[in-house]
Short mmCIF file of C-alpha atoms in Angstrom, two decimals:
data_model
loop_
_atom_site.label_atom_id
_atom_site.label_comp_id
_atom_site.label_asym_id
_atom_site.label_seq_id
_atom_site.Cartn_x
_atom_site.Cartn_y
_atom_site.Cartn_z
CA UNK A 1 107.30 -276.46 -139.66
CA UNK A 2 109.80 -276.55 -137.15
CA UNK A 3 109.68 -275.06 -133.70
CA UNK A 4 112.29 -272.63 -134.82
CA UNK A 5 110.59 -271.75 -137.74
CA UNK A 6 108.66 -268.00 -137.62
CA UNK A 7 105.21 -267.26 -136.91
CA UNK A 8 102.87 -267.04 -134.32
CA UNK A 9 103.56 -268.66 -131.16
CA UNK A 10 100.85 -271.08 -130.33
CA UNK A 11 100.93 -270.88 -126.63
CA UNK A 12 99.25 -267.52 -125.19
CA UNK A 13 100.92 -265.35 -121.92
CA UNK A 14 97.38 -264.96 -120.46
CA UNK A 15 95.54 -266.73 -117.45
CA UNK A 16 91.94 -267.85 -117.02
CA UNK A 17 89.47 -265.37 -115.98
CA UNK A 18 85.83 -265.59 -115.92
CA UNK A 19 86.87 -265.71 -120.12
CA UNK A 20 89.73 -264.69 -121.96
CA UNK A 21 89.52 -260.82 -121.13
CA UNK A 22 88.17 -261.93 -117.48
CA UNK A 23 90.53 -259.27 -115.37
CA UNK A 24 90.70 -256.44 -118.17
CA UNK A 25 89.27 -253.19 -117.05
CA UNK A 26 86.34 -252.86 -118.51
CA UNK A 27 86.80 -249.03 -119.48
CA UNK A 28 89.30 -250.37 -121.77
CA UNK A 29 87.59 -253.01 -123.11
CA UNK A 30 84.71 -251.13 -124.43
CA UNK A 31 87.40 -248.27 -125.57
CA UNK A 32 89.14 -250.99 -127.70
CA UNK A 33 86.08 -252.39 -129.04
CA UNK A 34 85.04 -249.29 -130.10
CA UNK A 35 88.46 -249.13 -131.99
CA UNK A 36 87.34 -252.11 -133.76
CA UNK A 37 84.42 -251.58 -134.71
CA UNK A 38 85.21 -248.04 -136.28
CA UNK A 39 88.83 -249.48 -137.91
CA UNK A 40 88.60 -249.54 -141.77
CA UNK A 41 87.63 -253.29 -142.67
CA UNK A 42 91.26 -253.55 -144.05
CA UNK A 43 92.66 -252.73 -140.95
CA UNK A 44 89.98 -254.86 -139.36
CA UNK A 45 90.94 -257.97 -141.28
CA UNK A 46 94.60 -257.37 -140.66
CA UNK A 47 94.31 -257.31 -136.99
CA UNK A 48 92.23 -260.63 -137.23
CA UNK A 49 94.70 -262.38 -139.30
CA UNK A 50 96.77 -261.93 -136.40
CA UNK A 51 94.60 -264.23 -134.62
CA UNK A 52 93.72 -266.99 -137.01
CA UNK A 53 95.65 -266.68 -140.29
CA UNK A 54 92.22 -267.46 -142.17
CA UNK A 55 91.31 -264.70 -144.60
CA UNK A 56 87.87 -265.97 -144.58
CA UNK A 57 87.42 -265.74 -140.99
CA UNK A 58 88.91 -262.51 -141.11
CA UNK A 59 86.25 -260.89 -143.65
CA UNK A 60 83.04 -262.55 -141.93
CA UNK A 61 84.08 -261.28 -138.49
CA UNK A 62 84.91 -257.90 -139.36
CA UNK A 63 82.54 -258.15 -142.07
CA UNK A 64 79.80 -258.40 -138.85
CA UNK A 65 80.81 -255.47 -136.93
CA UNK A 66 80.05 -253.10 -135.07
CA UNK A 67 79.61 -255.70 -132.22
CA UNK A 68 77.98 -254.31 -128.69
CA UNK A 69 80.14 -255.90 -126.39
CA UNK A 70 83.32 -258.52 -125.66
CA UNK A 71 81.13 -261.62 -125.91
CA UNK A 72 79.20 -261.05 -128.84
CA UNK A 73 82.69 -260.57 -130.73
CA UNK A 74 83.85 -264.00 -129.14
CA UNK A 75 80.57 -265.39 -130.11
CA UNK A 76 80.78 -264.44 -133.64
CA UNK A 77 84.50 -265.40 -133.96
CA UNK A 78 83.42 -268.91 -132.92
CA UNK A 79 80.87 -269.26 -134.89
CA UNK A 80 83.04 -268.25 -137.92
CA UNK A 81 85.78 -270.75 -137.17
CA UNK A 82 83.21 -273.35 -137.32
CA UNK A 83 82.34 -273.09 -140.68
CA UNK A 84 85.64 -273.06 -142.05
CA UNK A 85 86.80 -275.95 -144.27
CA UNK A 86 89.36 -278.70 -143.89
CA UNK A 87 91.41 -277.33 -146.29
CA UNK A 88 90.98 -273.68 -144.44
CA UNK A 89 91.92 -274.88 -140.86
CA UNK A 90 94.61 -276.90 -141.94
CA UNK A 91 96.44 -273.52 -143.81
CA UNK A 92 95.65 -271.48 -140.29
CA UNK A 93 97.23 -274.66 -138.60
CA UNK A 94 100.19 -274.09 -141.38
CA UNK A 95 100.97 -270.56 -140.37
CA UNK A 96 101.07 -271.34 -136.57
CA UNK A 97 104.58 -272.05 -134.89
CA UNK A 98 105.34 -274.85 -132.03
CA UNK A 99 105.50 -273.87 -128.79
CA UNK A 100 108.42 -272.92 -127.13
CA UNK A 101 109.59 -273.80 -123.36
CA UNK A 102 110.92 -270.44 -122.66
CA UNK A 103 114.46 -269.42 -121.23
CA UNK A 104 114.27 -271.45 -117.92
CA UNK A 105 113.36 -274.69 -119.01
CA UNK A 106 115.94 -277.40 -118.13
CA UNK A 107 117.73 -278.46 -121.35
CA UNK A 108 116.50 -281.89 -120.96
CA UNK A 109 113.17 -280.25 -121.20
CA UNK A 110 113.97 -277.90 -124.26
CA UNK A 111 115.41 -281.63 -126.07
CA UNK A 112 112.29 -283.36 -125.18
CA UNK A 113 110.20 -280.78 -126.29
CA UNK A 114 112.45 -280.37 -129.90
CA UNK A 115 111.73 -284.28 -130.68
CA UNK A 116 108.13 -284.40 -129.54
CA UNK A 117 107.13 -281.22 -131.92
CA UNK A 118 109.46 -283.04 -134.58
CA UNK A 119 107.56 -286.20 -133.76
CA UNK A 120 104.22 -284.62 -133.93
CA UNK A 121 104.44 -281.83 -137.59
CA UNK A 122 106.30 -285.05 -139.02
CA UNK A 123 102.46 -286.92 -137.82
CA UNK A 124 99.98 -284.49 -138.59
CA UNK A 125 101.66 -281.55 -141.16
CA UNK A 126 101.18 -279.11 -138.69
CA UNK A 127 102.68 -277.21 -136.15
CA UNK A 128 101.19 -278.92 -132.37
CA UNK A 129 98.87 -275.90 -130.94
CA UNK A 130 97.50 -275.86 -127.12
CA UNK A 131 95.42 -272.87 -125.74
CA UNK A 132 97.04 -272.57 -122.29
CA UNK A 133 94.60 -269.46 -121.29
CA UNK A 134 93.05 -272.26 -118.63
CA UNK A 135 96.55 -272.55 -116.47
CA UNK A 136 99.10 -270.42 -115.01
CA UNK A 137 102.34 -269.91 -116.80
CA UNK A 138 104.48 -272.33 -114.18
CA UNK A 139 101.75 -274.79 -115.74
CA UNK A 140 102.80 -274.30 -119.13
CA UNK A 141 105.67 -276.78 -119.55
CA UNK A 142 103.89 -279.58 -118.36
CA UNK A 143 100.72 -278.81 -119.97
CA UNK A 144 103.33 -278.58 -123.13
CA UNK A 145 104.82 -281.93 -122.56
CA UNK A 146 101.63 -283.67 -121.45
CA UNK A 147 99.57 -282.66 -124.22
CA UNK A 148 102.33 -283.07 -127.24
CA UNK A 149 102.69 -286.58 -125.84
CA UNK A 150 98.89 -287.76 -125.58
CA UNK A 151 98.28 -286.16 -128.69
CA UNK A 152 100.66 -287.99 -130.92
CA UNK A 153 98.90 -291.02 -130.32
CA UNK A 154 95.81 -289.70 -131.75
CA UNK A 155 94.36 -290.71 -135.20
CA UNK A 156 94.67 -287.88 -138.15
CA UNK A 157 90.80 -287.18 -137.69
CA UNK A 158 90.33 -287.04 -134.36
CA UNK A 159 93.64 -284.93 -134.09
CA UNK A 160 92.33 -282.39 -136.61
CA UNK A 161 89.40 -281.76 -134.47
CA UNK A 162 91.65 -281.30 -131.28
CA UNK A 163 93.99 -278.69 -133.21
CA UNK A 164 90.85 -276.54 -134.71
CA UNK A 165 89.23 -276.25 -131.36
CA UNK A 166 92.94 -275.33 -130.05
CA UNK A 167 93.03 -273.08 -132.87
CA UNK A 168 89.95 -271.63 -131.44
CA UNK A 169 90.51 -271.41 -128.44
CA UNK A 170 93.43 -268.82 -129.58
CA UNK A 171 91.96 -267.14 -132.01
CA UNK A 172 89.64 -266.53 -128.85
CA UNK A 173 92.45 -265.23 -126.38
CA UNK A 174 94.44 -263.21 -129.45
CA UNK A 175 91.36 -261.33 -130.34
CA UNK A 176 90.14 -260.59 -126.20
CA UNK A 177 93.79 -259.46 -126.00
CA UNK A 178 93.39 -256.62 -128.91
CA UNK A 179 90.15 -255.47 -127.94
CA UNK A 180 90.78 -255.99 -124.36
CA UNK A 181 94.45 -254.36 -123.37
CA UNK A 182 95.20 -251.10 -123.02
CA UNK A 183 98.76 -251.84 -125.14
CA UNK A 184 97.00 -252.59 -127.89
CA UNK A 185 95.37 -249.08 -128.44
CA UNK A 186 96.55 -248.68 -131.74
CA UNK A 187 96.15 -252.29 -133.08
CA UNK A 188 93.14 -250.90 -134.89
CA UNK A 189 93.37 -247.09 -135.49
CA UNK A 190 90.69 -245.86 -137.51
CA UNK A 191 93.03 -245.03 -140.81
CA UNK A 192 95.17 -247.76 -142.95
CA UNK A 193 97.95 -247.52 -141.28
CA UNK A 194 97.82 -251.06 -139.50
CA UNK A 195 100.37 -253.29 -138.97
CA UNK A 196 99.23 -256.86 -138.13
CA UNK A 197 99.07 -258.17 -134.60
CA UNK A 198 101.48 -261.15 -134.50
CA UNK A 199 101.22 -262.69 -131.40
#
């Protein structure tokens, strides 16, 4: 997969907190959870998908609900993503997309960037994931760049650990984003009418 190709981007717009929801107000946090936890499992699954395209993960987390608060939701997410097969991480890893550089990136950086996720899905089969909720977003290019490139070095095994405990760390950050922002109040309505988070 390409880094033009569509799908999720694998880089998240969100900065390190105390945890992934650290600065959300915490009025909205329980409101959203409580969206959650009442949302049809349907709906539910759909909104999980959004953060790891692994319909098993999906069903056990919503599967678990209702959950009493942020971290027990994280906790069970986690847990989840550890039990999923080789075979299951690598078609989440399928349906992510490369990272992008965004709009003010030199175009030296944007070429660089083009040959080391070429470089890296040619590698591995995969698109290159990073969970960039640790940094600000002036950090993000580098951490990018630096991580694409000490990556591609890696051996297949020890690479498909890194990318599932990338993978979790944005499943993590997608799913405190639902439950946690206040634009996200009708990512799980309680009726079918859901549309997928994608992002």
């Amino acid at each position: 997969m390409s880094s033009e190709s569509p799908g999720r981007t694998a880089v998240p717009t969100q900065h390190r907190g105390p945890g992934p929801a650290g600065s959300a107000d915490p009025a909205a946090v329980a409101a959203g959870l409580r969206r959650f936890n009442a949302a049809p499992a349907g709906a539910a699954e759909a909104a999980l998908l959004g953060c790891c395209a692994s319909p098993r993960w999906a069903r056990r987390v919503a599967a678990h609900r209702p959950y009493p608060d942020l971290d027990a939701l994280l906790a069970a997410a986690d847990e989840a993503s550890y039990d999923l097969s080789h075979d299951e991480i690598a078609d989440a890893l399928s349906r992510e997309s490369s990272a992008g550089l965004g709009a003010g990136a030199p175009a030296v950086a944007h070429t660089a960037l083009r040959a080391a996720h070429a470089a890296y899905e040619s590698g591995f089969g995969h698109a290159f994931v990073i969970c960039l909720d640790g940094f600000r977003p002036e950090e993000h290019r580098d951490q990018v760049l630096a991580g694409i490139r000490s990556r591609l070095g890696n051996e297949p095994d020890e690479e498909r650990a890194i990318a599932a405990d990338e993978l979790r760390g944005l499943a993590r950050g997608r799913l405190a984003r639902i439950v946690s922002g206040p634009e996200k109040a009708d990512v799980c309505p309680t009726n079918t009418d859901l549309a997928g988070h994608t992002g």
